CSV table of C-alpha atoms in Angstrom, one decimal:
chain,number,residue,atom,x,y,z
A,17,MET,CA,0.0,0.0,0.0
A,18,SER,CA,1.7,3.2,-1.2
A,19,THR,CA,1.6,6.5,0.7
A,20,ALA,CA,1.2,9.9,-0.8
A,21,PRO,CA,4.5,11.8,-1.2
A,22,ALA,CA,5.3,14.5,1.2
A,23,PRO,CA,4.6,18.0,-0.1
A,24,SER,CA,7.6,20.0,-1.3
A,25,PHE,CA,8.7,23.2,0.6
A,26,LEU,CA,6.9,25.5,-1.8
A,27,GLN,CA,3.8,23.4,-1.7
A,28,SER,CA,3.8,23.5,2.1
A,29,VAL,CA,4.2,27.2,2.0
A,30,TRP,CA,1.2,27.6,-0.3
A,31,LEU,CA,-0.9,25.2,1.7
A,32,VAL,CA,-0.3,27.3,4.9
A,33,SER,CA,-0.9,30.5,3.0
A,34,GLU,CA,-4.2,29.2,1.6
A,35,ARG,CA,-5.3,28.2,5.0
A,36,GLU,CA,-4.5,31.6,6.5
A,37,ILE,CA,-6.3,33.4,3.7
A,38,GLY,CA,-9.4,31.2,3.9
A,39,SER,CA,-9.7,31.4,7.6
A,40,LYS,CA,-9.4,35.2,7.5
A,41,LEU,CA,-12.0,35.6,4.8
A,42,ARG,CA,-14.5,33.5,6.8
A,43,SER,CA,-13.9,35.6,9.9
A,44,LYS,CA,-16.8,38.0,10.8
A,45,ALA,CA,-14.4,40.3,12.7
A,46,PHE,CA,-12.2,40.7,9.7
A,47,ILE,CA,-15.1,41.4,7.4
A,48,ILE,CA,-16.6,44.0,9.8
A,49,SER,CA,-13.3,45.8,10.3
A,50,PHE,CA,-12.6,46.0,6.6
A,51,ALA,CA,-16.2,47.2,6.0
A,52,ILE,CA,-15.6,50.0,8.5
A,53,LEU,CA,-12.3,51.0,6.8
A,54,PHE,CA,-13.9,50.8,3.4
A,55,LEU,CA,-16.8,53.1,4.4
A,56,ALA,CA,-14.5,55.5,6.1
A,57,ALA,CA,-12.3,55.8,2.9
A,58,LEU,CA,-15.4,56.2,0.8
A,59,ALA,CA,-16.9,58.9,3.0
A,60,LEU,CA,-13.6,60.8,2.9
A,61,VAL,CA,-13.5,60.7,-0.9
A,62,VAL,CA,-17.1,61.8,-1.2
A,63,TRP,CA,-16.6,64.6,1.3
A,64,GLY,CA,-13.7,65.8,-0.7
A,65,GLY,CA,-15.7,65.7,-3.9
A,66,LEU,CA,-18.6,67.7,-2.3
A,67,GLN,CA,-16.1,70.3,-1.1
A,68,ALA,CA,-14.6,70.5,-4.5
A,69,ARG,CA,-18.0,71.1,-6.1
A,70,ASP,CA,-19.0,73.8,-3.7
A,71,THR,CA,-20.4,76.5,-5.8
A,72,SER,CA,-20.6,79.2,-3.2
A,73,GLY,CA,-18.9,82.5,-4.0
A,74,THR,CA,-15.3,83.1,-3.0
A,75,PRO,CA,-15.1,85.6,-0.1
A,76,VAL,CA,-12.9,88.5,-1.2
A,77,ALA,CA,-12.0,91.9,0.4
A,78,VAL,CA,-11.6,94.8,-2.1
A,79,THR,CA,-10.3,98.3,-1.4
A,80,ALA,CA,-12.2,101.2,-2.8
A,81,ASP,CA,-9.4,102.0,-5.3
A,82,ALA,CA,-9.5,98.4,-6.7
A,83,GLU,CA,-13.3,97.9,-7.1
A,84,GLN,CA,-13.1,98.4,-10.9
A,85,TYR,CA,-10.9,95.4,-11.3
A,86,VAL,CA,-13.5,93.0,-9.9
A,87,ALA,CA,-16.6,94.7,-11.3
A,88,GLY,CA,-18.8,92.2,-13.1
A,89,VAL,CA,-16.7,89.2,-12.0
A,90,GLN,CA,-19.0,86.2,-11.2
A,91,GLY,CA,-18.5,83.9,-8.2
A,92,LEU,CA,-17.2,86.4,-5.7
A,93,GLU,CA,-18.6,87.5,-2.3
A,94,VAL,CA,-17.1,91.0,-2.1
A,95,THR,CA,-16.4,92.9,1.1
A,96,GLU,CA,-15.5,96.5,0.7
A,97,VAL,CA,-12.7,97.8,3.0
A,98,GLY,CA,-11.2,101.2,3.4
A,99,SER,CA,-7.5,100.4,3.2
A,100,ARG,CA,-4.9,97.8,2.4
A,101,ALA,CA,-4.2,97.3,6.1
A,102,ASP,CA,-7.9,96.5,6.7
A,103,ALA,CA,-7.8,94.0,3.8
A,104,GLU,CA,-4.7,92.3,5.2
A,105,ALA,CA,-6.4,92.0,8.6
A,106,LEU,CA,-9.4,90.2,7.1
A,107,VAL,CA,-7.2,87.8,5.2
A,108,LEU,CA,-5.0,86.9,8.2
A,109,ALA,CA,-8.1,86.6,10.4
A,110,GLY,CA,-9.6,84.1,7.9
A,111,ASP,CA,-12.7,86.2,7.3
A,112,VAL,CA,-12.0,86.2,3.5
A,113,ASP,CA,-9.9,83.9,1.3
A,114,ALA,CA,-8.0,86.8,-0.4
A,115,ALA,CA,-8.0,90.5,-1.0
A,116,VAL,CA,-7.8,92.6,-4.2
A,117,VAL,CA,-5.9,95.9,-3.6
A,118,ALA,CA,-4.5,98.7,-5.8
A,119,ASP,CA,-0.8,98.3,-6.5
A,120,SER,CA,1.1,101.0,-8.4
A,121,ALA,CA,4.1,98.6,-8.7
A,122,SER,CA,2.0,96.1,-10.7
A,123,PRO,CA,1.7,96.5,-14.4
A,124,LEU,CA,-2.0,95.6,-14.0
A,125,GLY,CA,-2.6,98.2,-11.4
A,126,PHE,CA,-3.7,95.8,-8.7
A,127,ALA,CA,-2.5,92.7,-6.7
A,128,VAL,CA,-4.0,89.8,-4.8
A,129,LEU,CA,-3.2,89.3,-1.1
A,130,ALA,CA,-3.5,85.7,0.3
A,131,GLU,CA,-2.4,84.0,3.5
A,132,ASP,CA,-0.7,80.8,2.3
A,133,SER,CA,-2.5,80.0,-1.0
A,134,ALA,CA,-4.4,82.2,-3.5
A,135,PRO,CA,-7.9,80.9,-4.5
A,136,THR,CA,-7.7,79.5,-8.0
A,137,SER,CA,-11.3,80.5,-8.7
A,138,LEU,CA,-10.4,84.1,-8.1
A,139,LEU,CA,-7.2,84.1,-10.2
A,140,MET,CA,-9.0,82.4,-13.1
A,141,SER,CA,-12.0,84.7,-13.0
A,142,LEU,CA,-9.8,87.8,-13.4
A,143,ALA,CA,-9.1,89.0,-16.9
A,144,GLU,CA,-5.3,88.8,-16.3
A,145,LEU,CA,-3.4,87.0,-13.6
A,146,PRO,CA,-2.1,89.6,-11.1
A,147,PRO,CA,1.0,89.2,-9.0
A,148,VAL,CA,0.3,87.3,-5.8
A,149,GLU,CA,1.8,88.3,-2.5
A,150,MET,CA,1.8,85.6,0.2
A,151,LEU,CA,1.4,86.9,3.7
A,152,ASP,CA,2.2,83.5,5.3
A,153,PRO,CA,3.8,81.3,2.7
A,154,SER,CA,3.3,77.5,2.8
A,155,SER,CA,4.0,74.9,0.1
A,156,THR,CA,0.8,72.9,0.6
A,157,ASP,CA,-2.7,73.7,1.9
A,158,ALA,CA,-2.6,72.9,5.6
A,159,MET,CA,-6.0,71.1,5.6
A,160,LEU,CA,-5.1,69.0,2.6
A,161,ARG,CA,-1.7,68.1,4.1
A,162,TYR,CA,-3.5,67.0,7.3
A,163,PHE,CA,-6.0,64.8,5.6
A,164,VAL,CA,-3.4,63.1,3.4
A,165,ALA,CA,-1.2,62.5,6.4
A,166,LEU,CA,-4.3,61.1,8.3
A,167,GLY,CA,-5.0,58.8,5.3
A,168,PHE,CA,-1.5,57.3,5.1
A,169,GLY,CA,-1.2,57.0,8.9
A,170,ILE,CA,-4.5,55.4,9.6
A,171,VAL,CA,-4.3,52.9,6.7
A,172,PHE,CA,-0.8,51.8,7.8
A,173,LEU,CA,-1.8,51.6,11.4
A,174,MET,CA,-5.0,49.6,10.9
A,175,SER,CA,-3.7,47.2,8.3
A,176,ALA,CA,-0.4,46.5,10.1
A,177,GLN,CA,-2.0,46.0,13.5
A,178,LEU,CA,-4.9,43.9,12.2
A,179,PHE,CA,-2.8,41.4,10.2
A,180,GLY,CA,0.1,41.4,12.6
A,181,SER,CA,-2.2,40.6,15.5
A,182,THR,CA,-3.8,37.9,13.3
A,183,ILE,CA,-0.4,36.2,12.8
A,184,ALA,CA,0.3,36.3,16.6
A,185,GLN,CA,-3.1,34.9,17.6
A,186,SER,CA,-2.9,32.2,15.0
A,187,ILE,CA,0.5,31.0,16.2
A,188,VAL,CA,-0.4,31.0,19.9
A,189,GLU,CA,-3.7,29.3,19.2
A,190,GLU,CA,-1.9,26.5,17.4
A,191,LYS,CA,0.6,26.2,20.2
A,192,GLN,CA,-2.1,26.2,22.9
A,193,THR,CA,-4.1,23.5,21.2
A,194,ARG,CA,-1.0,21.5,20.2
A,195,VAL,CA,-2.1,21.7,16.5
A,196,VAL,CA,1.4,22.9,15.7
A,197,GLU,CA,2.9,19.5,16.6
A,198,LEU,CA,0.7,17.9,14.0
A,199,LEU,CA,1.6,20.6,11.4
A,200,LEU,CA,5.3,20.2,12.0
A,201,SER,CA,5.0,16.4,11.5
A,202,ALA,CA,4.0,17.1,7.9
A,203,ILE,CA,5.7,20.3,6.9
A,204,PRO,CA,9.0,22.1,7.8
A,205,VAL,CA,8.9,24.8,10.5
A,206,ARG,CA,10.2,27.5,8.1
A,207,ALA,CA,7.5,26.6,5.6
A,208,LEU,CA,4.9,27.1,8.3
A,209,LEU,CA,6.4,30.6,9.1
A,210,ALA,CA,6.7,31.5,5.4
A,211,GLY,CA,3.1,30.5,4.7
A,212,LYS,CA,1.7,32.6,7.6
A,213,VAL,CA,3.7,35.6,6.5
A,214,ILE,CA,2.9,35.3,2.8
A,215,GLY,CA,-0.8,34.6,3.4
A,216,ASN,CA,-1.3,37.6,5.6
A,217,THR,CA,0.8,39.8,3.4
A,218,ILE,CA,-1.5,38.9,0.4
A,219,LEU,CA,-4.5,39.8,2.5
A,220,ALA,CA,-2.9,43.1,3.7
A,221,MET,CA,-1.8,44.1,0.2
A,222,GLY,CA,-5.3,43.2,-1.2
A,223,GLN,CA,-6.8,45.6,1.4
A,224,ILE,CA,-4.3,48.3,0.5
A,225,LEU,CA,-5.0,48.0,-3.2
A,226,ILE,CA,-8.7,48.0,-2.7
A,227,LEU,CA,-8.5,51.2,-0.7
A,228,ALA,CA,-6.2,52.8,-3.3
A,229,ALA,CA,-8.7,51.8,-6.0
A,230,ILE,CA,-11.5,53.5,-4.0
A,231,ALA,CA,-9.4,56.7,-3.8
A,232,VAL,CA,-8.6,56.7,-7.5
A,233,VAL,CA,-12.1,56.0,-8.7
A,234,GLY,CA,-13.7,58.4,-6.1
A,235,LEU,CA,-11.3,61.3,-7.0
A,236,THR,CA,-12.0,60.7,-10.7
A,237,VAL,CA,-15.8,60.5,-10.4
A,238,THR,CA,-15.9,63.6,-8.2
A,239,GLY,CA,-13.7,65.6,-10.6
A,240,GLN,CA,-10.7,66.0,-8.3
A,241,THR,CA,-8.2,65.3,-11.1
A,242,ALA,CA,-5.6,67.8,-9.8
A,243,LEU,CA,-5.5,66.1,-6.4
A,244,LEU,CA,-5.4,62.6,-8.1
A,245,GLY,CA,-2.4,63.7,-10.2
A,246,GLY,CA,-0.6,64.7,-7.0
A,247,LEU,CA,-1.5,61.5,-5.1
A,248,GLY,CA,-0.8,59.0,-7.9
A,249,ALA,CA,2.9,58.5,-7.4
A,250,PRO,CA,2.8,58.7,-3.6
A,251,LEU,CA,0.1,56.0,-3.5
A,252,ALA,CA,2.2,53.7,-5.7
A,253,TRP,CA,5.2,54.2,-3.5
A,254,PHE,CA,3.1,53.7,-0.4
A,255,ALA,CA,2.0,50.3,-1.7
A,256,VAL,CA,5.7,49.3,-2.4
A,257,PHE,CA,6.9,50.5,1.0
A,258,PHE,CA,4.0,48.9,2.8
A,259,LEU,CA,4.7,45.5,1.2
A,260,LEU,CA,8.3,45.4,2.6
A,261,GLY,CA,7.3,47.1,5.8
A,262,PHE,CA,4.6,44.6,6.5
A,263,VAL,CA,6.8,41.6,5.8
A,264,LEU,CA,9.3,43.1,8.3
A,265,LEU,CA,6.5,43.5,11.0
A,266,ALA,CA,5.0,40.1,10.2
A,267,ALA,CA,8.3,38.3,10.8
A,268,MET,CA,8.6,40.1,14.1
A,269,PHE,CA,5.0,39.4,15.2
A,270,ALA,CA,5.5,35.7,14.4
A,271,ALA,CA,8.7,35.5,16.4
A,272,ALA,CA,7.2,37.4,19.3
A,273,ALA,CA,4.1,35.1,19.4
A,274,ALA,CA,6.2,31.9,19.2
A,275,MET,CA,7.8,32.8,22.6
A,276,VAL,CA,4.5,32.4,24.5
A,277,SER,CA,2.0,29.5,24.8
A,278,ARG,CA,-1.2,31.2,26.0
A,279,GLN,CA,-3.5,33.9,24.4
A,280,GLU,CA,-3.4,36.0,27.5
A,281,ASP,CA,0.4,36.3,27.3
A,282,ILE,CA,0.5,37.6,23.7
A,283,GLY,CA,0.6,41.2,24.9
A,284,SER,CA,3.8,40.7,26.9
A,285,THR,CA,5.8,40.1,23.7
A,286,THR,CA,3.9,42.0,21.0
A,287,THR,CA,3.3,45.3,22.9
A,288,PRO,CA,6.6,46.8,21.7
A,289,LEU,CA,5.6,46.0,18.1
A,290,ILE,CA,2.3,47.7,18.6
A,291,PHE,CA,4.1,50.8,19.8
A,292,LEU,CA,6.3,50.6,16.7
A,293,ILE,CA,3.2,50.6,14.5
A,294,MET,CA,1.5,53.4,16.4
A,295,ALA,CA,4.5,55.7,16.4
A,296,PRO,CA,4.4,56.6,12.6
A,297,TYR,CA,0.7,57.3,12.8
A,298,PHE,CA,1.0,59.9,15.6
A,299,LEU,CA,4.2,61.3,14.2
A,300,VAL,CA,2.8,62.0,10.8
A,301,ILE,CA,-0.4,63.5,12.3
A,302,PHE,CA,1.4,65.9,14.6
A,303,PHE,CA,4.6,66.6,12.6
A,304,ASN,CA,3.5,66.5,9.0
A,305,ASP,CA,4.5,70.2,8.7
A,306,ASN,CA,8.0,69.6,10.2
A,307,PRO,CA,10.5,68.8,7.4
A,308,LEU,CA,13.1,67.5,9.8
A,309,VAL,CA,10.8,65.0,11.5
A,310,MET,CA,9.4,63.8,8.2
A,311,THR,CA,12.9,63.3,6.7
A,312,ILE,CA,13.9,61.2,9.7
A,313,MET,CA,10.7,59.2,9.4
A,314,SER,CA,11.3,58.5,5.7
A,315,TYR,CA,14.6,56.7,6.5
A,316,VAL,CA,13.6,54.8,9.6
A,317,PRO,CA,12.4,51.3,8.4
A,318,PHE,CA,9.3,51.2,10.7
A,319,SER,CA,8.0,54.7,9.7
A,320,ALA,CA,9.3,54.9,6.1
A,321,PRO,CA,6.0,53.4,4.6
A,322,VAL,CA,4.3,56.5,5.9
A,323,GLY,CA,7.0,59.2,6.0
A,324,MET,CA,8.4,58.8,2.4
A,325,PRO,CA,5.1,58.8,0.5
A,326,MET,CA,4.0,61.9,2.5
A,327,ARG,CA,7.2,63.7,1.6
A,328,LEU,CA,6.7,62.7,-2.1
A,329,PHE,CA,3.2,64.1,-2.0
A,330,LEU,CA,4.6,67.4,-0.5
A,331,GLY,CA,7.3,67.5,-3.1
A,332,GLU,CA,10.0,67.6,-0.4
A,333,ALA,CA,11.9,64.4,-1.5
A,334,GLN,CA,14.5,64.2,-4.2
A,335,TRP,CA,14.1,61.4,-6.9
A,336,TRP,CA,16.8,59.2,-5.3
A,337,GLU,CA,15.5,59.4,-1.8
A,338,PRO,CA,12.7,56.8,-2.0
A,339,LEU,CA,15.1,54.4,-3.7
A,340,LEU,CA,17.7,54.8,-0.8
A,341,SER,CA,14.9,54.5,1.8
A,342,LEU,CA,13.6,51.4,0.1
A,343,LEU,CA,17.1,49.8,0.0
A,344,ILE,CA,17.4,50.5,3.8
A,345,LEU,CA,14.0,49.0,4.4
A,346,ALA,CA,14.7,45.9,2.3
A,347,ALA,CA,18.0,45.3,4.2
A,348,THR,CA,16.3,45.6,7.5
A,349,CYS,CA,13.5,43.3,6.3
A,350,VAL,CA,16.0,40.6,5.4
A,351,ALA,CA,17.7,40.9,8.8
A,352,ALA,CA,14.3,40.7,10.6
A,353,ILE,CA,13.4,37.6,8.6
A,354,VAL,CA,16.6,35.8,9.5
A,355,VAL,CA,16.4,36.7,13.2
A,356,GLY,CA,12.7,36.2,13.4
A,357,ALA,CA,12.9,32.7,11.8
A,358,LYS,CA,15.6,31.7,14.3
A,359,ILE,CA,13.4,32.8,17.2
A,360,TYR,CA,10.4,31.2,15.7
A,361,GLU,CA,12.1,27.9,15.1
A,362,ASN,CA,13.7,27.7,18.5
A,363,SER,CA,10.5,28.7,20.4
A,364,LEU,CA,7.6,27.1,18.6
A,365,LEU,CA,7.7,23.8,20.3
A,366,ARG,CA,8.5,25.1,23.8
A,367,MET,CA,5.4,25.1,25.9
A,368,GLY,CA,4.7,26.5,29.3
A,369,ALA,CA,6.4,29.7,30.6
A,370,ARG,CA,7.4,32.5,28.2
A,371,VAL,CA,10.6,31.9,26.4
A,372,LYS,CA,13.2,34.5,27.1
A,373,LEU,CA,14.7,36.4,24.1
A,374,ARG,CA,18.2,35.3,24.9
A,375,GLU,CA,17.2,31.7,25.0
A,376,ALA,CA,15.2,31.9,21.8
A,377,LEU,CA,18.2,33.4,20.0
A,378,ALA,CA,20.6,30.8,21.4
A,379,GLY,CA,18.3,27.9,20.8
């Protein structure tokens, strides 16, 4: 009576990956969490489209000696002021988006005052483009910068934490129920680790690509082609950086989970990794307007998937910087896989008390 041949290493990896993907897609918790993220992304895109289609007039302050330059111009809510100083005060206070004032130095006879960006609708509605004087220069609209930072940060945080925690819980569950002993009798330990990492990476990347598709389709349908043009390359780089960044984190989550044997002990080894995931989110939210912090983030492996795409969107990164950052991330990823595989292999069959890191590395 012949027995079936043992699966090869690649077949074993695929069997584990398929098992991870299938179990996740059947999980109600996963479906609900993804639905929430999907609806949040859709709501953000729709809100942006409604804002872009807002047809209300542009609030503009106009001095008495510049009224003739805006006479008959449609789409403006004009507030008359007595002097240039009054116009500047309204602009800086945020009461109006811009001000039109007489300017003898301008060949057109007038100029537009704006705080950090001049309203495009105002400039396009004038017969000739006037010189624009920025009272508080800024390279990108502050609100747009914040929402893009929020988008990159929250997608990275939720995806990495969700699938990283999934890997950890799966490993500990298999140890606690002794299923891992049956699995290792049929497949190599490294194939088990590779299958778990690859399966969850496929799920995580699928989620990222679906969210990116929502953003692209939503921005196209709502007519935000200018914003889409600026986000296209950063979104592509985000996907590439996230792929390597997640593999790095997945290997570390697997190693951390293999060191314990009970679900209630998972937090003792994975909490530092949760902090590593949360740090880029809070940094990009609070320091997205700080070039130094963003530059440092774009080269640190754990925050590069958020920091570098954000800098690319802002136009603050040179063409070679994402390549260098990606090289650093790839090297760190390889090192994490090697170390994580050693910890995983040395700890997986050890039951009972938590395995110390020194013991896991020494075997």
